[in-house]
C-alpha cells in the first residue's frame, strides 16, 4: 500500500491539542501562521507520499554498498535526497543568516515524522545533518559557520556524528581517538569510529564529520574530549570540495533493518580537522547535536508506527477470514490501541518541540526546563511505540506479516534501532530521574499541574475520562516525589518504568484535550487510550517502586541459568 502523510492529524494536534499557538504568537516565529503551517505540512506530505515512500521498499531490498572504498546509495536515493534538498527541507528550522528558513522546530519535527514514515533509511541523512547544523550554530567559530552552514542547509553537503568506538559505546569518555595540534591551527585526527550513520555517500558532494577526539593534554573521561569538523574533502580557497582528507570507510555494517542507510566503520588516519567550540569542551557541543537528534529519533518512531499502522488497517479491511478481519474484536483491539498510542506519542513529541521553540523565542528558563524534561520521554516513548505498533502490524497480518513480501516486517526491522541509538531508552530514563529531577522536580510538577488543571476543566463534558486522568496525575505526583527521595542507584533501578508511567499519563492528558476540542472520533480514541493504555501506568509505578534490592540479589550465575548456589 502507499503511505499517506497524516497531515490533518498533525495539524489538529498543532492547532487544538498542544501550545503551538503560543509559538506562533512570538516575534521570532510570527511568520509561522496557520496558513503557512498548513501549506508547509501539505507540501511535505506530498514529498513524503509521492517521492520518498516509493524508495522505502527498494532501499530495503537493494542496500547501500561499498565499492572500492566509496559508498553507493540505494536506487533512487540520490534523486530522493535531491528533492529534499531542493525543497529547502533540511534548513527548515535553521538560521536564515546561513540559508535556513528560521521556522519553528515544531514544524520541522512534523515534517521529519512524515519523511520518517515514508522512508526512514533516507530521512536519517537530513536528521544527522540538522543536528550538526544545530551544533555549529551554537558552538562553531564564525569562519566555520560561514563555510559549512550554507552548504549543509542547502543539502550540497551532509553531516554526521562520530562518537562510538569499538571499546567506547555509551561510555563516550573511554574513547581513544587522538587529536594533535598542527602549526597552521588545524588538528590531525587519528582513530576509528563505528556505527556512523551515512558516514559516506554519493548523494552529496561532501560529507562533514563531527568527530570526538582527545588532545594530548586532555583529561581522562568526558571532560577532556574535544569536537572537530573533519570533512571528507578539504574545502579549497573557494569553499568547494578539494583534495581528499585522510579518511577511509573500512566497511559497512550488515544491519537488521534501515538497509538503505549506510552505517560505516570509519578510520581517521591523521585526517585534518578544525576545532568546534573550545578545546576539552567537546561534549557540550556534541550534546547540542545529540539533544536535537534525540527528539528527532522519537519522531522517527512515530513516523514508522504511522506507516506500519496504515498498512495494517488496509490489510485488515481487505482480508476475509469469516468476514473482514477488521471487524474481529481482537484485531480491532490491536488497531485501536495502536492508533491511540500513535496519537499520544505524536502529541508528546510535538509538545517537546514546541517547548524548544518557546525557549528559543523567549529565552525563558521555564521553557528550557520543560523541553529538557520532555526530551527523554519523547525519545523513549516515541521509539517504544514505533516498535510496538510495527510489531502489532505484523500480528494483524498474521502469517503474511512474517513473509517479507508484504513489507510489514520491514517496519519492525527498521524501527528496532530507534530505542538504541542517540542514547538507549534506559539512558533516557536515567537522565529523566537524574538530571531532569535535579531541579527539585519543578519541571515535572509544572507539567503535572497542567494535567490536573486540564482534567478539572474537562470534568463536565467528559467526567468519566477526566476523573481517571486526574487520579493518574495525582498518583504520578506522589510517585515523582517518592522518586526524588531515593539515591541515584535506587532511582536507576526503576527509571524505565517511571518514564513509561509519566509518558502514559501525558498521553492521556493530550487525548483528553483532543476529546475536549475535537470530534466524536477523537472522544472515542481518547476513551480507548484512557481505558486500555493509561491503566498500565499503575503497574509501571509498581515496578518503579521496587528499586534495586531484588535485582542485586540475583547472582550473575543465576542470570545465566545456574541455580546451584
Short mmCIF file of C-alpha atoms in Angstrom, two decimals, residues 81-411:
data_model
loop_
_atom_site.label_atom_id
_atom_site.label_comp_id
_atom_site.label_asym_id
_atom_site.label_seq_id
_atom_site.Cartn_x
_atom_site.Cartn_y
_atom_site.Cartn_z
CA UNK A 81 17.68 13.35 -1.35
CA UNK A 82 17.89 15.95 -4.12
CA UNK A 83 14.14 16.54 -3.78
CA UNK A 84 14.56 17.05 -0.03
CA UNK A 85 17.46 19.46 -0.56
CA UNK A 86 15.88 21.41 -3.39
CA UNK A 87 12.73 21.93 -1.36
CA UNK A 88 14.76 23.58 1.41
CA UNK A 89 13.60 20.99 3.93
CA UNK A 90 16.99 20.47 5.58
CA UNK A 91 17.34 24.09 6.67
CA UNK A 92 13.69 24.49 7.66
CA UNK A 93 14.44 25.49 11.26
CA UNK A 94 17.97 26.79 10.69
CA UNK A 95 19.28 30.36 10.98
CA UNK A 96 18.30 32.46 7.92
CA UNK A 97 21.70 34.19 8.09
CA UNK A 98 23.21 30.98 6.73
CA UNK A 99 20.48 29.95 4.31
CA UNK A 100 17.94 28.45 6.70
CA UNK A 101 14.24 29.31 6.84
CA UNK A 102 14.11 30.12 10.56
CA UNK A 103 10.80 28.31 11.07
CA UNK A 104 9.81 26.57 14.32
CA UNK A 105 11.35 23.29 15.40
CA UNK A 106 7.79 22.07 15.94
CA UNK A 107 7.12 22.37 12.23
CA UNK A 108 10.47 20.78 11.43
CA UNK A 109 9.63 17.76 13.61
CA UNK A 110 6.23 17.40 11.97
CA UNK A 111 7.93 17.27 8.58
CA UNK A 112 10.53 14.84 9.93
CA UNK A 113 7.78 12.48 11.07
CA UNK A 114 6.27 12.37 7.60
CA UNK A 115 9.63 11.75 5.95
CA UNK A 116 10.44 9.03 8.50
CA UNK A 117 7.16 7.27 7.85
CA UNK A 118 7.83 7.43 4.13
CA UNK A 119 11.46 6.24 4.16
CA UNK A 120 13.33 6.12 7.45
CA UNK A 121 16.64 4.98 5.95
CA UNK A 122 16.84 8.10 3.76
CA UNK A 123 15.45 10.50 6.37
CA UNK A 124 18.36 9.64 8.64
CA UNK A 125 20.63 11.71 6.40
CA UNK A 126 18.85 15.06 6.93
CA UNK A 127 18.29 14.23 10.61
CA UNK A 128 22.04 13.96 11.27
CA UNK A 129 22.75 16.98 9.07
CA UNK A 130 20.24 19.07 11.00
CA UNK A 131 21.85 18.01 14.27
CA UNK A 132 25.24 19.12 13.00
CA UNK A 133 23.77 22.43 11.86
CA UNK A 134 22.45 22.93 15.39
CA UNK A 135 25.86 22.25 16.93
CA UNK A 136 27.67 24.59 14.55
CA UNK A 137 25.17 27.40 15.07
CA UNK A 138 25.70 27.28 18.83
CA UNK A 139 29.40 26.47 19.14
CA UNK A 140 31.45 26.94 15.96
CA UNK A 141 33.65 29.91 15.04
CA UNK A 142 32.31 32.45 12.59
CA UNK A 143 34.70 31.11 9.95
CA UNK A 144 33.38 27.57 10.27
CA UNK A 145 29.79 28.76 10.26
CA UNK A 146 30.29 30.82 7.13
CA UNK A 147 31.93 27.92 5.30
CA UNK A 148 29.83 24.94 6.38
CA UNK A 149 26.35 26.11 7.32
CA UNK A 150 25.19 27.35 3.88
CA UNK A 151 26.35 24.08 2.29
CA UNK A 152 24.68 21.94 4.96
CA UNK A 153 21.45 23.92 4.89
CA UNK A 154 21.22 23.65 1.12
CA UNK A 155 21.91 19.92 1.10
CA UNK A 156 25.05 20.31 -1.02
CA UNK A 157 26.97 18.72 1.87
CA UNK A 158 25.74 16.35 4.57
CA UNK A 159 26.75 15.95 8.21
CA UNK A 160 27.46 13.05 10.56
CA UNK A 161 28.06 12.46 14.25
CA UNK A 162 31.14 10.39 15.25
CA UNK A 163 31.02 9.24 18.88
CA UNK A 164 31.08 5.47 19.13
CA UNK A 165 34.21 3.33 19.06
CA UNK A 166 34.73 -0.42 19.42
CA UNK A 167 35.62 0.00 23.10
CA UNK A 168 33.56 3.10 23.84
CA UNK A 169 29.84 2.88 23.19
CA UNK A 170 27.63 4.70 25.67
CA UNK A 171 30.76 5.30 27.77
CA UNK A 172 31.96 8.07 25.47
CA UNK A 173 34.70 9.06 27.90
CA UNK A 174 36.54 5.82 27.12
CA UNK A 175 37.26 6.83 23.52
CA UNK A 176 40.81 6.51 22.18
CA UNK A 177 40.68 8.68 19.04
CA UNK A 178 43.55 11.18 19.24
CA UNK A 179 43.85 14.79 18.15
CA UNK A 180 47.14 16.62 17.70
CA UNK A 181 47.60 20.34 17.23
CA UNK A 182 49.17 21.43 13.95
CA UNK A 183 51.19 24.59 13.44
CA UNK A 184 48.67 26.01 10.94
CA UNK A 185 45.88 25.99 13.55
CA UNK A 186 44.29 22.78 12.33
CA UNK A 187 44.36 19.41 14.07
CA UNK A 188 45.31 15.88 12.99
CA UNK A 189 42.73 13.25 13.95
CA UNK A 190 43.66 9.57 14.26
CA UNK A 191 41.37 6.73 15.35
CA UNK A 192 38.45 4.52 14.40
CA UNK A 193 34.72 5.11 14.81
CA UNK A 194 31.89 2.62 14.36
CA UNK A 195 28.14 2.83 13.71
CA UNK A 196 28.48 6.08 11.76
CA UNK A 197 25.14 6.72 10.08
CA UNK A 198 25.53 7.93 6.49
CA UNK A 199 29.30 8.04 7.12
CA UNK A 200 29.86 8.15 3.37
CA UNK A 201 27.56 8.87 0.48
CA UNK A 202 27.24 9.65 -3.18
CA UNK A 203 24.11 11.78 -2.71
CA UNK A 204 26.11 14.88 -1.68
CA UNK A 205 29.43 16.32 -2.87
CA UNK A 206 30.97 16.31 0.62
CA UNK A 207 30.40 14.54 3.93
CA UNK A 208 31.24 16.56 7.04
CA UNK A 209 32.13 14.56 10.13
CA UNK A 210 31.74 15.93 13.65
CA UNK A 211 34.36 13.81 15.46
CA UNK A 212 35.04 13.48 19.16
CA UNK A 213 38.75 13.06 19.98
CA UNK A 214 41.17 13.72 22.83
CA UNK A 215 44.13 16.10 22.73
CA UNK A 216 47.39 15.05 24.41
CA UNK A 217 46.67 17.26 27.41
CA UNK A 218 43.00 16.32 27.59
CA UNK A 219 41.87 14.94 30.94
CA UNK A 220 40.56 11.40 31.20
CA UNK A 221 36.84 10.89 30.82
CA UNK A 222 34.38 13.15 29.05
CA UNK A 223 35.88 16.38 30.42
CA UNK A 224 38.98 16.03 28.26
CA UNK A 225 37.23 15.45 24.93
CA UNK A 226 37.14 17.94 22.07
CA UNK A 227 34.94 18.11 18.97
CA UNK A 228 36.33 18.57 15.46
CA UNK A 229 34.99 19.17 11.99
CA UNK A 230 36.65 16.64 9.69
CA UNK A 231 35.36 16.80 6.09
CA UNK A 232 35.68 14.01 3.55
CA UNK A 233 37.14 16.54 1.08
CA UNK A 234 39.13 19.54 2.29
CA UNK A 235 37.50 22.78 1.13
CA UNK A 236 39.59 24.77 -1.36
CA UNK A 237 40.05 28.55 -1.39
CA UNK A 238 36.58 28.97 -2.92
CA UNK A 239 34.94 26.72 -0.35
CA UNK A 240 34.40 23.85 -2.77
CA UNK A 241 35.40 20.22 -2.14
CA UNK A 242 39.11 19.91 -2.85
CA UNK A 243 41.61 17.15 -2.12
CA UNK A 244 40.53 14.05 -0.23
CA UNK A 245 41.12 14.03 3.52
CA UNK A 246 42.88 11.10 5.20
CA UNK A 247 39.64 9.29 5.92
CA UNK A 248 38.73 5.73 4.99
CA UNK A 249 35.46 3.80 5.06
CA UNK A 250 36.62 0.44 6.39
CA UNK A 251 33.32 -1.39 5.97
CA UNK A 252 29.55 -1.12 6.09
CA UNK A 253 27.64 -2.79 8.89
CA UNK A 254 25.16 -5.50 7.83
CA UNK A 255 22.13 -4.48 9.83
CA UNK A 256 18.76 -5.87 10.83
CA UNK A 257 16.99 -3.00 9.09
CA UNK A 258 17.36 0.50 7.58
CA UNK A 259 19.38 -1.17 4.82
CA UNK A 260 19.34 1.90 2.62
CA UNK A 261 21.21 3.88 5.30
CA UNK A 262 24.96 3.20 5.07
CA UNK A 263 26.27 2.60 8.59
CA UNK A 264 30.05 2.88 8.36
CA UNK A 265 33.16 1.88 10.20
CA UNK A 266 35.36 4.97 9.75
CA UNK A 267 39.14 5.22 10.01
CA UNK A 268 40.81 8.59 10.55
CA UNK A 269 44.49 8.42 9.66
CA UNK A 270 45.98 11.79 10.57
CA UNK A 271 42.96 13.49 9.00
CA UNK A 272 42.80 17.27 9.00
CA UNK A 273 40.19 18.76 11.30
CA UNK A 274 39.06 22.07 12.72
CA UNK A 275 38.02 22.66 16.31
CA UNK A 276 34.31 23.15 17.01
CA UNK A 277 33.89 25.22 20.17
CA UNK A 278 36.66 25.11 22.78
CA UNK A 279 39.35 22.55 23.44
CA UNK A 280 38.36 19.90 26.01
CA UNK A 281 34.71 21.00 25.88
CA UNK A 282 33.55 18.88 23.00
CA UNK A 283 30.79 17.13 24.93
CA UNK A 284 28.90 20.39 25.34
CA UNK A 285 28.94 20.86 21.57
CA UNK A 286 28.07 17.23 20.93
CA UNK A 287 25.19 17.28 23.38
CA UNK A 288 23.64 20.14 21.43
CA UNK A 289 23.68 17.87 18.40
CA UNK A 290 22.53 14.82 20.35
CA UNK A 291 19.57 16.55 22.01
CA UNK A 292 18.31 17.64 18.61
CA UNK A 293 18.76 14.09 17.36
CA UNK A 294 17.06 12.53 20.40
CA UNK A 295 13.80 14.31 19.73
CA UNK A 296 14.23 13.54 16.04
CA UNK A 297 14.61 9.84 16.82
CA UNK A 298 11.43 9.87 18.90
CA UNK A 299 9.69 11.39 15.91
CA UNK A 300 11.15 8.65 13.71
CA UNK A 301 9.47 6.08 15.93
CA UNK A 302 6.14 7.86 15.48
CA UNK A 303 6.66 8.03 11.71
CA UNK A 304 7.35 4.31 11.35
CA UNK A 305 4.43 3.50 13.66
CA UNK A 306 2.09 5.56 11.48
CA UNK A 307 3.26 3.83 8.30
CA UNK A 308 3.02 0.34 9.83
CA UNK A 309 -0.43 1.08 11.19
CA UNK A 310 -1.69 2.39 7.87
CA UNK A 311 -0.63 -0.83 6.18
CA UNK A 312 -2.16 -2.98 8.94
CA UNK A 313 -5.52 -1.17 8.75
CA UNK A 314 -5.58 -1.51 4.97
CA UNK A 315 -4.79 -5.22 5.17
CA UNK A 316 -7.41 -5.82 7.86
CA UNK A 317 -10.00 -4.04 5.73
CA UNK A 318 -9.34 -6.40 2.81
CA UNK A 319 -8.51 -9.74 4.45
CA UNK A 320 -11.55 -12.02 4.67
CA UNK A 321 -11.45 -14.73 7.34
CA UNK A 322 -15.01 -15.44 8.49
CA UNK A 323 -15.71 -11.86 7.50
CA UNK A 324 -13.29 -8.96 7.17
CA UNK A 325 -10.79 -9.26 9.99
CA UNK A 326 -11.04 -5.55 10.79
CA UNK A 327 -14.37 -6.43 12.39
CA UNK A 328 -12.90 -9.15 14.62
CA UNK A 329 -12.79 -7.89 18.23
CA UNK A 330 -9.14 -8.74 18.86
CA UNK A 331 -7.95 -7.23 15.58
CA UNK A 332 -9.98 -4.14 16.34
CA UNK A 333 -8.39 -4.03 19.81
CA UNK A 334 -4.90 -4.11 18.29
CA UNK A 335 -5.64 -1.44 15.69
CA UNK A 336 -7.49 0.91 18.07
CA UNK A 337 -4.82 0.65 20.76
CA UNK A 338 -2.09 1.25 18.19
CA UNK A 339 -3.87 4.31 16.80
CA UNK A 340 -4.32 5.70 20.32
CA UNK A 341 -0.63 5.22 21.12
CA UNK A 342 0.50 6.84 17.87
CA UNK A 343 -1.63 9.89 18.69
CA UNK A 344 -0.18 10.11 22.21
CA UNK A 345 3.44 9.73 21.08
CA UNK A 346 2.98 12.29 18.32
CA UNK A 347 1.49 14.83 20.73
CA UNK A 348 4.32 14.34 23.25
CA UNK A 349 6.98 14.84 20.57
CA UNK A 350 5.32 17.96 19.17
CA UNK A 351 4.81 19.37 22.66
CA UNK A 352 8.53 18.89 23.32
CA UNK A 353 9.40 20.67 20.07
CA UNK A 354 7.02 23.49 20.98
CA UNK A 355 8.82 23.96 24.31
CA UNK A 356 12.14 24.17 22.43
CA UNK A 357 10.67 26.89 20.22
CA UNK A 358 9.36 28.85 23.19
CA UNK A 359 12.77 28.70 24.84
CA UNK A 360 14.40 29.98 21.64
CA UNK A 361 11.85 32.72 21.20
CA UNK A 362 11.73 33.94 24.79
CA UNK A 363 14.89 32.68 26.50
CA UNK A 364 12.73 31.74 29.49
CA UNK A 365 14.20 29.14 31.82
CA UNK A 366 10.78 27.59 32.34
CA UNK A 367 10.53 26.63 28.66
CA UNK A 368 14.11 25.36 28.61
CA UNK A 369 13.38 23.15 31.61
CA UNK A 370 10.20 21.81 30.02
CA UNK A 371 11.99 20.98 26.77
CA UNK A 372 14.76 19.24 28.70
CA UNK A 373 12.28 17.22 30.75
CA UNK A 374 10.18 16.16 27.76
CA UNK A 375 13.13 15.18 25.54
CA UNK A 376 13.92 11.79 27.14
CA UNK A 377 10.20 10.99 27.38
CA UNK A 378 9.62 11.87 23.73
CA UNK A 379 12.60 9.83 22.58
CA UNK A 380 11.86 6.75 24.66
CA UNK A 381 8.08 6.65 24.31
CA UNK A 382 8.14 7.57 20.62
CA UNK A 383 10.57 4.80 19.78
CA UNK A 384 8.89 2.21 22.01
CA UNK A 385 5.59 2.99 20.32
CA UNK A 386 7.32 2.66 16.95
CA UNK A 387 8.45 -0.88 17.78
CA UNK A 388 5.21 -1.84 19.49
CA UNK A 389 2.98 -0.69 16.65
CA UNK A 390 5.23 -2.19 13.98
CA UNK A 391 5.08 -5.48 15.88
CA UNK A 392 1.31 -5.16 16.07
CA UNK A 393 1.25 -4.59 12.32
CA UNK A 394 2.98 -7.93 11.77
CA UNK A 395 0.48 -9.62 14.09
CA UNK A 396 -2.51 -8.14 12.25
CA UNK A 397 -1.15 -9.56 9.00
CA UNK A 398 -0.97 -13.00 10.61
CA UNK A 399 1.32 -15.41 8.80
CA UNK A 400 1.64 -12.98 5.92
CA UNK A 401 3.23 -10.48 8.27
CA UNK A 402 6.15 -12.86 8.69
CA UNK A 403 6.61 -13.02 4.93
CA UNK A 404 8.89 -10.29 3.62
CA UNK A 405 6.77 -9.90 0.50
CA UNK A 406 4.11 -7.91 2.37
CA UNK A 407 6.60 -5.36 3.73
CA UNK A 408 5.08 -5.48 7.23
CA UNK A 409 8.23 -6.97 8.72
CA UNK A 410 10.41 -4.17 7.34
CA UNK A 411 8.74 -1.62 9.60
#
